[in-house]
PDB file of C-alpha atoms in Angstrom:
ATOM      1  CA  UNK A  49      43.865   6.707 -11.631  1.00 94.00           C
ATOM      2  CA  UNK A  50      46.620   9.015 -12.952  1.00 98.00           C
ATOM      3  CA  UNK A  51      46.334  12.175 -15.121  1.00 98.00           C
ATOM      4  CA  UNK A  52      48.904  14.235 -17.097  1.00 98.00           C
ATOM      5  CA  UNK A  53      49.183  17.872 -15.866  1.00 97.00           C
ATOM      6  CA  UNK A  54      51.645  20.134 -17.466  1.00 97.00           C
ATOM      7  CA  UNK A  55      54.484  17.537 -17.772  1.00 96.00           C
ATOM      8  CA  UNK A  56      53.754  15.624 -14.629  1.00 97.00           C
ATOM      9  CA  UNK A  57      51.885  12.326 -13.879  1.00 98.00           C
ATOM     10  CA  UNK A  58      49.889  12.752 -10.775  1.00 97.00           C
ATOM     11  CA  UNK A  59      47.019  11.127  -9.058  1.00 97.00           C
ATOM     12  CA  UNK A  60      43.637  12.519 -10.218  1.00 95.00           C
ATOM     13  CA  UNK A  61      42.830  13.521  -6.669  1.00 95.00           C
ATOM     14  CA  UNK A  62      45.682  15.662  -6.483  1.00 95.00           C
ATOM     15  CA  UNK A  63      45.138  17.584  -9.761  1.00 94.00           C
ATOM     16  CA  UNK A  64      44.448  21.329  -9.385  1.00 92.00           C
ATOM     17  CA  UNK A  65      44.172  24.484 -11.519  1.00 93.00           C
ATOM     18  CA  UNK A  66      44.053  27.993 -10.520  1.00 96.00           C
ATOM     19  CA  UNK A  67      40.433  29.571 -10.305  1.00 96.00           C
ATOM     20  CA  UNK A  68      41.894  32.351 -12.505  1.00 98.00           C
ATOM     21  CA  UNK A  69      42.398  29.992 -15.341  1.00 98.00           C
ATOM     22  CA  UNK A  70      40.344  31.549 -18.406  1.00 98.00           C
ATOM     23  CA  UNK A  71      39.425  28.111 -19.331  1.00 97.00           C
ATOM     24  CA  UNK A  72      37.401  28.031 -16.202  1.00 95.00           C
ATOM     25  CA  UNK A  73      36.325  31.732 -16.103  1.00 96.00           C
ATOM     26  CA  UNK A  74      35.374  32.232 -19.725  1.00 97.00           C
ATOM     27  CA  UNK A  75      35.528  28.887 -21.506  1.00 96.00           C
ATOM     28  CA  UNK A  76      38.782  29.565 -23.291  1.00 97.00           C
ATOM     29  CA  UNK A  77      39.866  26.300 -23.958  1.00 98.00           C
ATOM     30  CA  UNK A  78      39.958  23.197 -26.345  1.00 98.00           C
ATOM     31  CA  UNK A  79      40.006  19.488 -26.253  1.00 98.00           C
ATOM     32  CA  UNK A  80      40.344  16.591 -28.431  1.00 98.00           C
ATOM     33  CA  UNK A  81      39.125  12.993 -27.692  1.00 98.00           C
ATOM     34  CA  UNK A  82      40.613   9.900 -29.575  1.00 98.00           C
ATOM     35  CA  UNK A  83      41.269   6.349 -29.058  1.00 97.00           C
ATOM     36  CA  UNK A  84      44.535   4.482 -28.416  1.00 97.00           C
ATOM     37  CA  UNK A  85      44.700   0.993 -29.875  1.00 97.00           C
ATOM     38  CA  UNK A  86      47.453  -1.220 -28.379  1.00 95.00           C
ATOM     39  CA  UNK A  87      49.400   1.759 -27.200  1.00 95.00           C
ATOM     40  CA  UNK A  88      49.058   3.688 -30.494  1.00 96.00           C
ATOM     41  CA  UNK A  89      46.842   6.879 -30.911  1.00 97.00           C
ATOM     42  CA  UNK A  90      44.665   6.628 -34.095  1.00 97.00           C
ATOM     43  CA  UNK A  91      44.547   9.578 -36.413  1.00 97.00           C
ATOM     44  CA  UNK A  92      46.743  11.608 -34.097  1.00 98.00           C
ATOM     45  CA  UNK A  93      48.108  13.917 -36.666  1.00 98.00           C
ATOM     46  CA  UNK A  94      44.566  14.891 -37.663  1.00 98.00           C
ATOM     47  CA  UNK A  95      43.446  15.575 -34.169  1.00 98.00           C
ATOM     48  CA  UNK A  96      46.529  17.719 -33.625  1.00 98.00           C
ATOM     49  CA  UNK A  97      46.094  19.662 -36.690  1.00 98.00           C
ATOM     50  CA  UNK A  98      42.516  20.594 -35.685  1.00 98.00           C
ATOM     51  CA  UNK A  99      43.763  21.437 -32.087  1.00 98.00           C
ATOM     52  CA  UNK A 100      46.597  23.556 -33.420  1.00 98.00           C
ATOM     53  CA  UNK A 101      44.374  25.630 -35.651  1.00 98.00           C
ATOM     54  CA  UNK A 102      41.867  26.094 -32.895  1.00 98.00           C
ATOM     55  CA  UNK A 103      44.565  27.345 -30.512  1.00 98.00           C
ATOM     56  CA  UNK A 104      45.432  30.022 -33.154  1.00 98.00           C
ATOM     57  CA  UNK A 105      41.910  31.191 -33.010  1.00 97.00           C
ATOM     58  CA  UNK A 106      41.771  31.375 -29.149  1.00 97.00           C
ATOM     59  CA  UNK A 107      45.128  33.229 -29.216  1.00 98.00           C
ATOM     60  CA  UNK A 108      46.788  30.488 -27.183  1.00 98.00           C
ATOM     61  CA  UNK A 109      50.593  30.461 -27.821  1.00 97.00           C
ATOM     62  CA  UNK A 110      51.154  26.758 -27.991  1.00 97.00           C
ATOM     63  CA  UNK A 111      51.464  24.293 -30.766  1.00 97.00           C
ATOM     64  CA  UNK A 112      51.863  20.600 -30.221  1.00 98.00           C
ATOM     65  CA  UNK A 113      53.976  18.018 -32.165  1.00 98.00           C
ATOM     66  CA  UNK A 114      53.355  14.516 -32.721  1.00 97.00           C
ATOM     67  CA  UNK A 115      56.552  13.562 -30.866  1.00 97.00           C
ATOM     68  CA  UNK A 116      55.819  15.490 -27.640  1.00 97.00           C
ATOM     69  CA  UNK A 117      52.182  14.305 -27.644  1.00 98.00           C
ATOM     70  CA  UNK A 118      53.267  10.655 -28.131  1.00 97.00           C
ATOM     71  CA  UNK A 119      55.762  11.001 -25.297  1.00 98.00           C
ATOM     72  CA  UNK A 120      53.141  12.414 -22.849  1.00 98.00           C
ATOM     73  CA  UNK A 121      50.653   9.744 -23.782  1.00 98.00           C
ATOM     74  CA  UNK A 122      53.207   6.998 -23.197  1.00 97.00           C
ATOM     75  CA  UNK A 123      53.895   8.371 -19.748  1.00 97.00           C
ATOM     76  CA  UNK A 124      50.174   8.441 -18.818  1.00 98.00           C
ATOM     77  CA  UNK A 125      49.354   5.027 -20.387  1.00 98.00           C
ATOM     78  CA  UNK A 126      52.215   3.418 -18.645  1.00 98.00           C
ATOM     79  CA  UNK A 127      51.280   5.103 -15.298  1.00 98.00           C
ATOM     80  CA  UNK A 128      47.731   3.711 -15.598  1.00 98.00           C
ATOM     81  CA  UNK A 129      48.761   0.335 -17.184  1.00 97.00           C
ATOM     82  CA  UNK A 130      46.447   1.010 -20.260  1.00 97.00           C
ATOM     83  CA  UNK A 131      47.084  -0.199 -23.815  1.00 96.00           C
ATOM     84  CA  UNK A 132      43.513   0.475 -25.200  1.00 97.00           C
ATOM     85  CA  UNK A 133      42.178   3.697 -24.008  1.00 98.00           C
ATOM     86  CA  UNK A 134      39.937   6.720 -24.347  1.00 98.00           C
ATOM     87  CA  UNK A 135      42.061   9.916 -24.260  1.00 98.00           C
ATOM     88  CA  UNK A 136      40.886  13.436 -23.716  1.00 98.00           C
ATOM     89  CA  UNK A 137      43.667  15.995 -24.445  1.00 98.00           C
ATOM     90  CA  UNK A 138      42.763  19.142 -22.929  1.00 98.00           C
ATOM     91  CA  UNK A 139      44.254  22.650 -23.304  1.00 98.00           C
ATOM     92  CA  UNK A 140      42.967  25.613 -21.357  1.00 98.00           C
ATOM     93  CA  UNK A 141      44.075  29.133 -21.753  1.00 98.00           C
ATOM     94  CA  UNK A 142      45.821  29.581 -18.425  1.00 97.00           C
ATOM     95  CA  UNK A 143      45.958  32.225 -15.664  1.00 97.00           C
ATOM     96  CA  UNK A 144      44.669  35.790 -16.403  1.00 96.00           C
ATOM     97  CA  UNK A 145      43.038  38.655 -14.614  1.00 96.00           C
ATOM     98  CA  UNK A 146      39.341  38.784 -14.119  1.00 97.00           C
ATOM     99  CA  UNK A 147      38.076  40.477 -17.386  1.00 97.00           C
ATOM    100  CA  UNK A 148      38.186  39.838 -21.002  1.00 96.00           C
ATOM    101  CA  UNK A 149      41.764  39.315 -22.246  1.00 96.00           C
ATOM    102  CA  UNK A 150      42.919  40.756 -25.605  1.00 96.00           C
ATOM    103  CA  UNK A 151      46.628  39.794 -25.149  1.00 97.00           C
ATOM    104  CA  UNK A 152      47.769  36.174 -26.216  1.00 98.00           C
ATOM    105  CA  UNK A 153      47.640  33.443 -23.605  1.00 98.00           C
ATOM    106  CA  UNK A 154      51.353  32.314 -23.171  1.00 97.00           C
ATOM    107  CA  UNK A 155      51.155  29.667 -20.411  1.00 97.00           C
ATOM    108  CA  UNK A 156      48.332  27.331 -21.151  1.00 98.00           C
ATOM    109  CA  UNK A 157      47.396  24.379 -18.948  1.00 98.00           C
ATOM    110  CA  UNK A 158      47.721  21.071 -20.499  1.00 98.00           C
ATOM    111  CA  UNK A 159      45.754  18.121 -18.979  1.00 98.00           C
ATOM    112  CA  UNK A 160      45.359  14.480 -20.483  1.00 98.00           C
ATOM    113  CA  UNK A 161      42.836  12.176 -19.045  1.00 98.00           C
ATOM    114  CA  UNK A 162      42.790   8.484 -19.899  1.00 98.00           C
ATOM    115  CA  UNK A 163      40.144   5.818 -19.370  1.00 97.00           C
ATOM    116  CA  UNK A 164      40.566   2.090 -20.091  1.00 97.00           C
ATOM    117  CA  UNK A 165      38.622   0.706 -23.060  1.00 96.00           C
ATOM    118  CA  UNK A 166      38.158  -2.924 -24.186  1.00 92.00           C
ATOM    119  CA  UNK A 167      39.767  -3.988 -27.493  1.00 88.00           C
ATOM    120  CA  UNK A 168      37.617  -2.700 -30.389  1.00 87.00           C
ATOM    121  CA  UNK A 169      35.110  -5.303 -31.631  1.00 85.00           C
ATOM    122  CA  UNK A 170      31.830  -5.345 -33.456  1.00 88.00           C
ATOM    123  CA  UNK A 171      29.620  -2.351 -34.160  1.00 91.00           C
ATOM    124  CA  UNK A 172      27.073  -1.451 -31.603  1.00 94.00           C
ATOM    125  CA  UNK A 173      23.734  -0.106 -32.959  1.00 97.00           C
ATOM    126  CA  UNK A 174      21.725   2.818 -31.535  1.00 98.00           C
ATOM    127  CA  UNK A 175      18.530   4.439 -32.158  1.00 98.00           C
ATOM    128  CA  UNK A 176      18.208   8.068 -33.296  1.00 98.00           C
ATOM    129  CA  UNK A 177      15.712  10.763 -32.438  1.00 98.00           C
ATOM    130  CA  UNK A 178      15.324  14.454 -33.441  1.00 98.00           C
ATOM    131  CA  UNK A 179      15.902  16.867 -30.508  1.00 98.00           C
ATOM    132  CA  UNK A 180      13.516  19.727 -29.695  1.00 98.00           C
ATOM    133  CA  UNK A 181      16.527  21.825 -28.776  1.00 98.00           C
ATOM    134  CA  UNK A 182      18.120  23.470 -31.771  1.00 98.00           C
ATOM    135  CA  UNK A 183      21.861  23.455 -32.484  1.00 98.00           C
ATOM    136  CA  UNK A 184      23.396  26.630 -31.365  1.00 97.00           C
ATOM    137  CA  UNK A 185      25.587  28.469 -33.903  1.00 96.00           C
ATOM    138  CA  UNK A 186      29.390  28.419 -33.409  1.00 95.00           C
ATOM    139  CA  UNK A 187      30.999  31.035 -31.234  1.00 92.00           C
ATOM    140  CA  UNK A 188      33.203  32.133 -33.935  1.00 93.00           C
ATOM    141  CA  UNK A 189      33.566  31.681 -37.789  1.00 93.00           C
ATOM    142  CA  UNK A 190      33.655  27.866 -37.426  1.00 95.00           C
ATOM    143  CA  UNK A 191      32.924  25.449 -34.701  1.00 97.00           C
ATOM    144  CA  UNK A 192      35.837  24.548 -32.449  1.00 97.00           C
ATOM    145  CA  UNK A 193      35.855  21.539 -30.072  1.00 97.00           C
ATOM    146  CA  UNK A 194      35.912  24.069 -27.248  1.00 96.00           C
ATOM    147  CA  UNK A 195      34.934  24.197 -23.585  1.00 94.00           C
ATOM    148  CA  UNK A 196      31.454  25.744 -24.697  1.00 93.00           C
ATOM    149  CA  UNK A 197      29.407  22.615 -24.148  1.00 95.00           C
ATOM    150  CA  UNK A 198      26.139  23.872 -22.848  1.00 97.00           C
ATOM    151  CA  UNK A 199      24.081  23.185 -25.847  1.00 98.00           C
ATOM    152  CA  UNK A 200      25.349  19.571 -25.873  1.00 98.00           C
ATOM    153  CA  UNK A 201      24.555  19.199 -22.046  1.00 97.00           C
ATOM    154  CA  UNK A 202      21.147  20.611 -22.367  1.00 98.00           C
ATOM    155  CA  UNK A 203      20.455  18.291 -25.355  1.00 98.00           C
ATOM    156  CA  UNK A 204      21.797  15.239 -23.309  1.00 98.00           C
ATOM    157  CA  UNK A 205      19.317  16.170 -20.603  1.00 98.00           C
ATOM    158  CA  UNK A 206      16.552  16.236 -23.006  1.00 98.00           C
ATOM    159  CA  UNK A 207      17.493  12.922 -24.341  1.00 97.00           C
ATOM    160  CA  UNK A 208      18.037  11.286 -21.167  1.00 96.00           C
ATOM    161  CA  UNK A 209      20.570   8.685 -19.997  1.00 94.00           C
ATOM    162  CA  UNK A 210      19.728   5.608 -22.328  1.00 94.00           C
ATOM    163  CA  UNK A 211      23.145   4.525 -23.706  1.00 94.00           C
ATOM    164  CA  UNK A 212      21.686   3.192 -26.949  1.00 96.00           C
ATOM    165  CA  UNK A 213      19.912   6.401 -28.252  1.00 98.00           C
ATOM    166  CA  UNK A 214      21.538   9.381 -29.832  1.00 98.00           C
ATOM    167  CA  UNK A 215      20.063  12.711 -30.296  1.00 98.00           C
ATOM    168  CA  UNK A 216      20.171  14.586 -33.594  1.00 98.00           C
ATOM    169  CA  UNK A 217      20.255  18.499 -33.744  1.00 98.00           C
ATOM    170  CA  UNK A 218      18.492  20.510 -36.276  1.00 98.00           C
ATOM    171  CA  UNK A 219      19.612  23.941 -37.017  1.00 98.00           C
ATOM    172  CA  UNK A 220      17.195  26.858 -36.286  1.00 97.00           C
ATOM    173  CA  UNK A 221      16.374  26.792 -40.014  1.00 97.00           C
ATOM    174  CA  UNK A 222      15.388  23.288 -39.744  1.00 98.00           C
ATOM    175  CA  UNK A 223      18.411  21.599 -41.341  1.00 98.00           C
ATOM    176  CA  UNK A 224      19.841  18.398 -40.085  1.00 98.00           C
ATOM    177  CA  UNK A 225      23.050  19.120 -38.211  1.00 98.00           C
ATOM    178  CA  UNK A 226      24.750  16.551 -36.109  1.00 98.00           C
ATOM    179  CA  UNK A 227      24.395  14.272 -33.081  1.00 98.00           C
ATOM    180  CA  UNK A 228      25.028  15.415 -29.474  1.00 98.00           C
ATOM    181  CA  UNK A 229      28.393  13.650 -29.698  1.00 97.00           C
ATOM    182  CA  UNK A 230      28.561  12.503 -33.379  1.00 98.00           C
ATOM    183  CA  UNK A 231      28.424  13.453 -36.992  1.00 98.00           C
ATOM    184  CA  UNK A 232      25.537  11.860 -39.074  1.00 98.00           C
ATOM    185  CA  UNK A 233      25.721  10.116 -42.379  1.00 98.00           C
ATOM    186  CA  UNK A 234      23.113   8.259 -44.449  1.00 98.00           C
ATOM    187  CA  UNK A 235      23.307   6.233 -47.667  1.00 97.00           C
ATOM    188  CA  UNK A 236      20.946   5.952 -50.642  1.00 97.00           C
ATOM    189  CA  UNK A 237      21.859   4.352 -53.933  1.00 95.00           C
ATOM    190  CA  UNK A 238      25.636   4.970 -54.670  1.00 96.00           C
ATOM    191  CA  UNK A 239      25.672   8.218 -52.670  1.00 98.00           C
ATOM    192  CA  UNK A 240      26.518   8.967 -49.030  1.00 98.00           C
ATOM    193  CA  UNK A 241      25.119  12.196 -47.621  1.00 98.00           C
ATOM    194  CA  UNK A 242      26.220  14.273 -44.585  1.00 98.00           C
ATOM    195  CA  UNK A 243      25.462  17.836 -43.430  1.00 98.00           C
ATOM    196  CA  UNK A 244      27.711  20.642 -44.889  1.00 98.00           C
ATOM    197  CA  UNK A 245      30.014  22.442 -42.549  1.00 98.00           C
ATOM    198  CA  UNK A 246      27.837  25.590 -43.559  1.00 97.00           C
ATOM    199  CA  UNK A 247      25.329  24.261 -40.936  1.00 98.00           C
ATOM    200  CA  UNK A 248      27.822  25.145 -38.140  1.00 97.00           C
ATOM    201  CA  UNK A 249      28.720  21.540 -37.145  1.00 98.00           C
ATOM    202  CA  UNK A 250      32.120  20.403 -35.859  1.00 97.00           C
ATOM    203  CA  UNK A 251      34.234  19.057 -38.589  1.00 97.00           C
ATOM    204  CA  UNK A 252      34.788  15.645 -36.869  1.00 98.00           C
ATOM    205  CA  UNK A 253      38.071  13.738 -37.433  1.00 98.00           C
ATOM    206  CA  UNK A 254      36.042  10.602 -37.982  1.00 98.00           C
ATOM    207  CA  UNK A 255      33.825  12.536 -40.233  1.00 98.00           C
ATOM    208  CA  UNK A 256      36.776  13.399 -42.423  1.00 98.00           C
ATOM    209  CA  UNK A 257      37.949   9.714 -42.512  1.00 98.00           C
ATOM    210  CA  UNK A 258      34.553   8.422 -43.473  1.00 98.00           C
ATOM    211  CA  UNK A 259      34.337  10.947 -46.279  1.00 98.00           C
ATOM    212  CA  UNK A 260      37.600   9.838 -47.802  1.00 98.00           C
ATOM    213  CA  UNK A 261      36.957   6.193 -47.128  1.00 97.00           C
ATOM    214  CA  UNK A 262      33.590   6.380 -48.880  1.00 97.00           C
ATOM    215  CA  UNK A 263      35.153   7.899 -51.965  1.00 97.00           C
ATOM    216  CA  UNK A 264      37.807   5.035 -51.980  1.00 96.00           C
ATOM    217  CA  UNK A 265      34.886   2.502 -51.903  1.00 96.00           C
ATOM    218  CA  UNK A 266      33.663   4.196 -55.073  1.00 97.00           C
ATOM    219  CA  UNK A 267      30.731   5.970 -53.407  1.00 97.00           C
ATOM    220  CA  UNK A 268      29.735   9.657 -54.317  1.00 98.00           C
ATOM    221  CA  UNK A 269      29.716  12.044 -51.397  1.00 98.00           C
ATOM    222  CA  UNK A 270      27.368  14.912 -51.069  1.00 98.00           C
ATOM    223  CA  UNK A 271      27.668  17.488 -48.427  1.00 98.00           C
ATOM    224  CA  UNK A 272      24.720  19.902 -48.206  1.00 98.00           C
ATOM    225  CA  UNK A 273      21.625  21.261 -46.418  1.00 98.00           C
ATOM    226  CA  UNK A 274      19.198  18.560 -45.794  1.00 98.00           C
ATOM    227  CA  UNK A 275      15.868  18.151 -44.017  1.00 97.00           C
ATOM    228  CA  UNK A 276      14.661  15.331 -41.641  1.00 97.00           C
ATOM    229  CA  UNK A 277      12.734  13.870 -44.567  1.00 97.00           C
ATOM    230  CA  UNK A 278      15.961  13.251 -46.476  1.00 97.00           C
ATOM    231  CA  UNK A 279      17.233  11.079 -43.758  1.00 98.00           C
ATOM    232  CA  UNK A 280      13.920   9.180 -43.302  1.00 96.00           C
ATOM    233  CA  UNK A 281      14.226   8.210 -47.087  1.00 96.00           C
ATOM    234  CA  UNK A 282      17.684   6.858 -46.648  1.00 97.00           C
ATOM    235  CA  UNK A 283      18.556   3.173 -47.070  1.00 97.00           C
ATOM    236  CA  UNK A 284      21.202   3.286 -44.246  1.00 98.00           C
ATOM    237  CA  UNK A 285      21.966   5.665 -41.417  1.00 98.00           C
ATOM    238  CA  UNK A 286      24.981   5.850 -39.067  1.00 98.00           C
ATOM    239  CA  UNK A 287      26.753   8.352 -36.807  1.00 98.00           C
ATOM    240  CA  UNK A 288      30.380   8.542 -36.047  1.00 98.00           C
ATOM    241  CA  UNK A 289      32.785   9.919 -33.461  1.00 97.00           C
ATOM    242  CA  UNK A 290      36.437   9.002 -32.393  1.00 97.00           C
ATOM    243  CA  UNK A 291      35.549   6.749 -29.480  1.00 97.00           C
ATOM    244  CA  UNK A 292      32.433   4.969 -30.603  1.00 96.00           C
ATOM    245  CA  UNK A 293      33.749   4.794 -34.216  1.00 97.00           C
ATOM    246  CA  UNK A 294      31.000   4.013 -36.654  1.00 98.00           C
ATOM    247  CA  UNK A 295      27.608   3.482 -35.042  1.00 98.00           C
ATOM    248  CA  UNK A 296      24.751   2.035 -37.309  1.00 98.00           C
ATOM    249  CA  UNK A 297      21.394   3.409 -36.598  1.00 98.00           C
ATOM    250  CA  UNK A 298      18.682   0.762 -36.249  1.00 98.00           C
ATOM    251  CA  UNK A 299      15.737   3.210 -35.717  1.00 98.00           C
ATOM    252  CA  UNK A 300      15.405   6.724 -36.808  1.00 97.00           C
ATOM    253  CA  UNK A 301      12.451   8.719 -35.598  1.00 96.00           C
ATOM    254  CA  UNK A 302      10.536   5.367 -35.192  1.00 93.00           C
ATOM    255  CA  UNK A 303      11.296   4.089 -38.580  1.00 95.00           C
ATOM    256  CA  UNK A 304      13.267   0.718 -38.693  1.00 97.00           C
ATOM    257  CA  UNK A 305      16.532   0.882 -40.610  1.00 97.00           C
ATOM    258  CA  UNK A 306      19.170  -1.782 -41.396  1.00 97.00           C
ATOM    259  CA  UNK A 307      21.369  -0.888 -38.603  1.00 97.00           C
ATOM    260  CA  UNK A 308      24.585  -3.058 -38.499  1.00 96.00           C
ATOM    261  CA  UNK A 309      23.122  -5.300 -41.323  1.00 97.00           C
ATOM    262  CA  UNK A 310      23.614  -2.459 -43.637  1.00 96.00           C
ATOM    263  CA  UNK A 311      25.956  -3.512 -46.507  1.00 95.00           C
ATOM    264  CA  UNK A 312      27.624  -0.125 -46.925  1.00 96.00           C
ATOM    265  CA  UNK A 313      28.293   0.385 -43.096  1.00 97.00           C
ATOM    266  CA  UNK A 314      29.760  -3.113 -42.955  1.00 97.00           C
ATOM    267  CA  UNK A 315      32.362  -2.104 -45.764  1.00 96.00           C
ATOM    268  CA  UNK A 316      33.079   1.051 -43.899  1.00 97.00           C
ATOM    269  CA  UNK A 317      33.504  -0.721 -40.610  1.00 96.00           C
ATOM    270  CA  UNK A 318      35.975  -3.279 -42.317  1.00 96.00           C
ATOM    271  CA  UNK A 319      37.972  -0.255 -43.708  1.00 96.00           C
ATOM    272  CA  UNK A 320      38.071   1.403 -40.299  1.00 96.00           C
ATOM    273  CA  UNK A 321      39.160  -1.715 -38.599  1.00 94.00           C
ATOM    274  CA  UNK A 322      41.888  -2.480 -41.018  1.00 93.00           C
ATOM    275  CA  UNK A 323      43.043   1.202 -40.748  1.00 95.00           C
ATOM    276  CA  UNK A 324      43.142   1.028 -36.835  1.00 92.00           C
ATOM    277  CA  UNK A 325      45.506  -1.937 -37.238  1.00 81.00           C
ATOM    278  CA  UNK A 326      47.920  -0.177 -39.566  1.00 73.00           C
ATOM    279  CA  UNK A 327      48.189   3.071 -37.540  1.00 66.00           C
TER     280      UNK A 327
END
């Protein structure tokens, strides 16, 4: 397999970065994950907008344009022979001295990883359980999609390796937050609910898409502070991320839910699939 490293396509076994990279030493780095459908990166502009805003926060002097990223992706996809793929676009701060740096990072390292995916198909259900481990608060004012991933890693260890189960974080105050690798939604009546960004969750790109799509479908959308009891009382529950798309929940805390048979999640899936085709 080939990866992209600072403008070059190289074999993964040959990829190296300096041990003085502050992405390694201090977690100063960001990443975006998204899907490529038939060679086209879905919601790329939204991912780059979030990435570029995060780079400002980390004082990394680099901004990415749609054109340069599409060119880089084409090189990588062609080298690997992929047309449908998982992409991880990674930016680390670059080399610095040992110690906390105040000055801007002017030479970041850019790495892009790709894994082949099958063509998008039907929705795959999951079960959801509440985690004992609480969601940590963001390192800064808002949560970035950063290299600081210990909270997620520890949660995954608590959950185990079952691929059909997602763990749901609560905040220290007991509010529903988000999944280990997802945002959570639930529907009741004509309203769709999802935790507020005030809980410290990541503002997922698919989360944003679902909020807008729900409004276009005539649903009311309420973002707020919710308890587990609010989710249990829902008519439908689903989680989202850019790779797994929309994942209906068939069981939440032992309670059976409609899963992929839910009428609203079926409507959303249809909208999502049509949007992927438009690109």
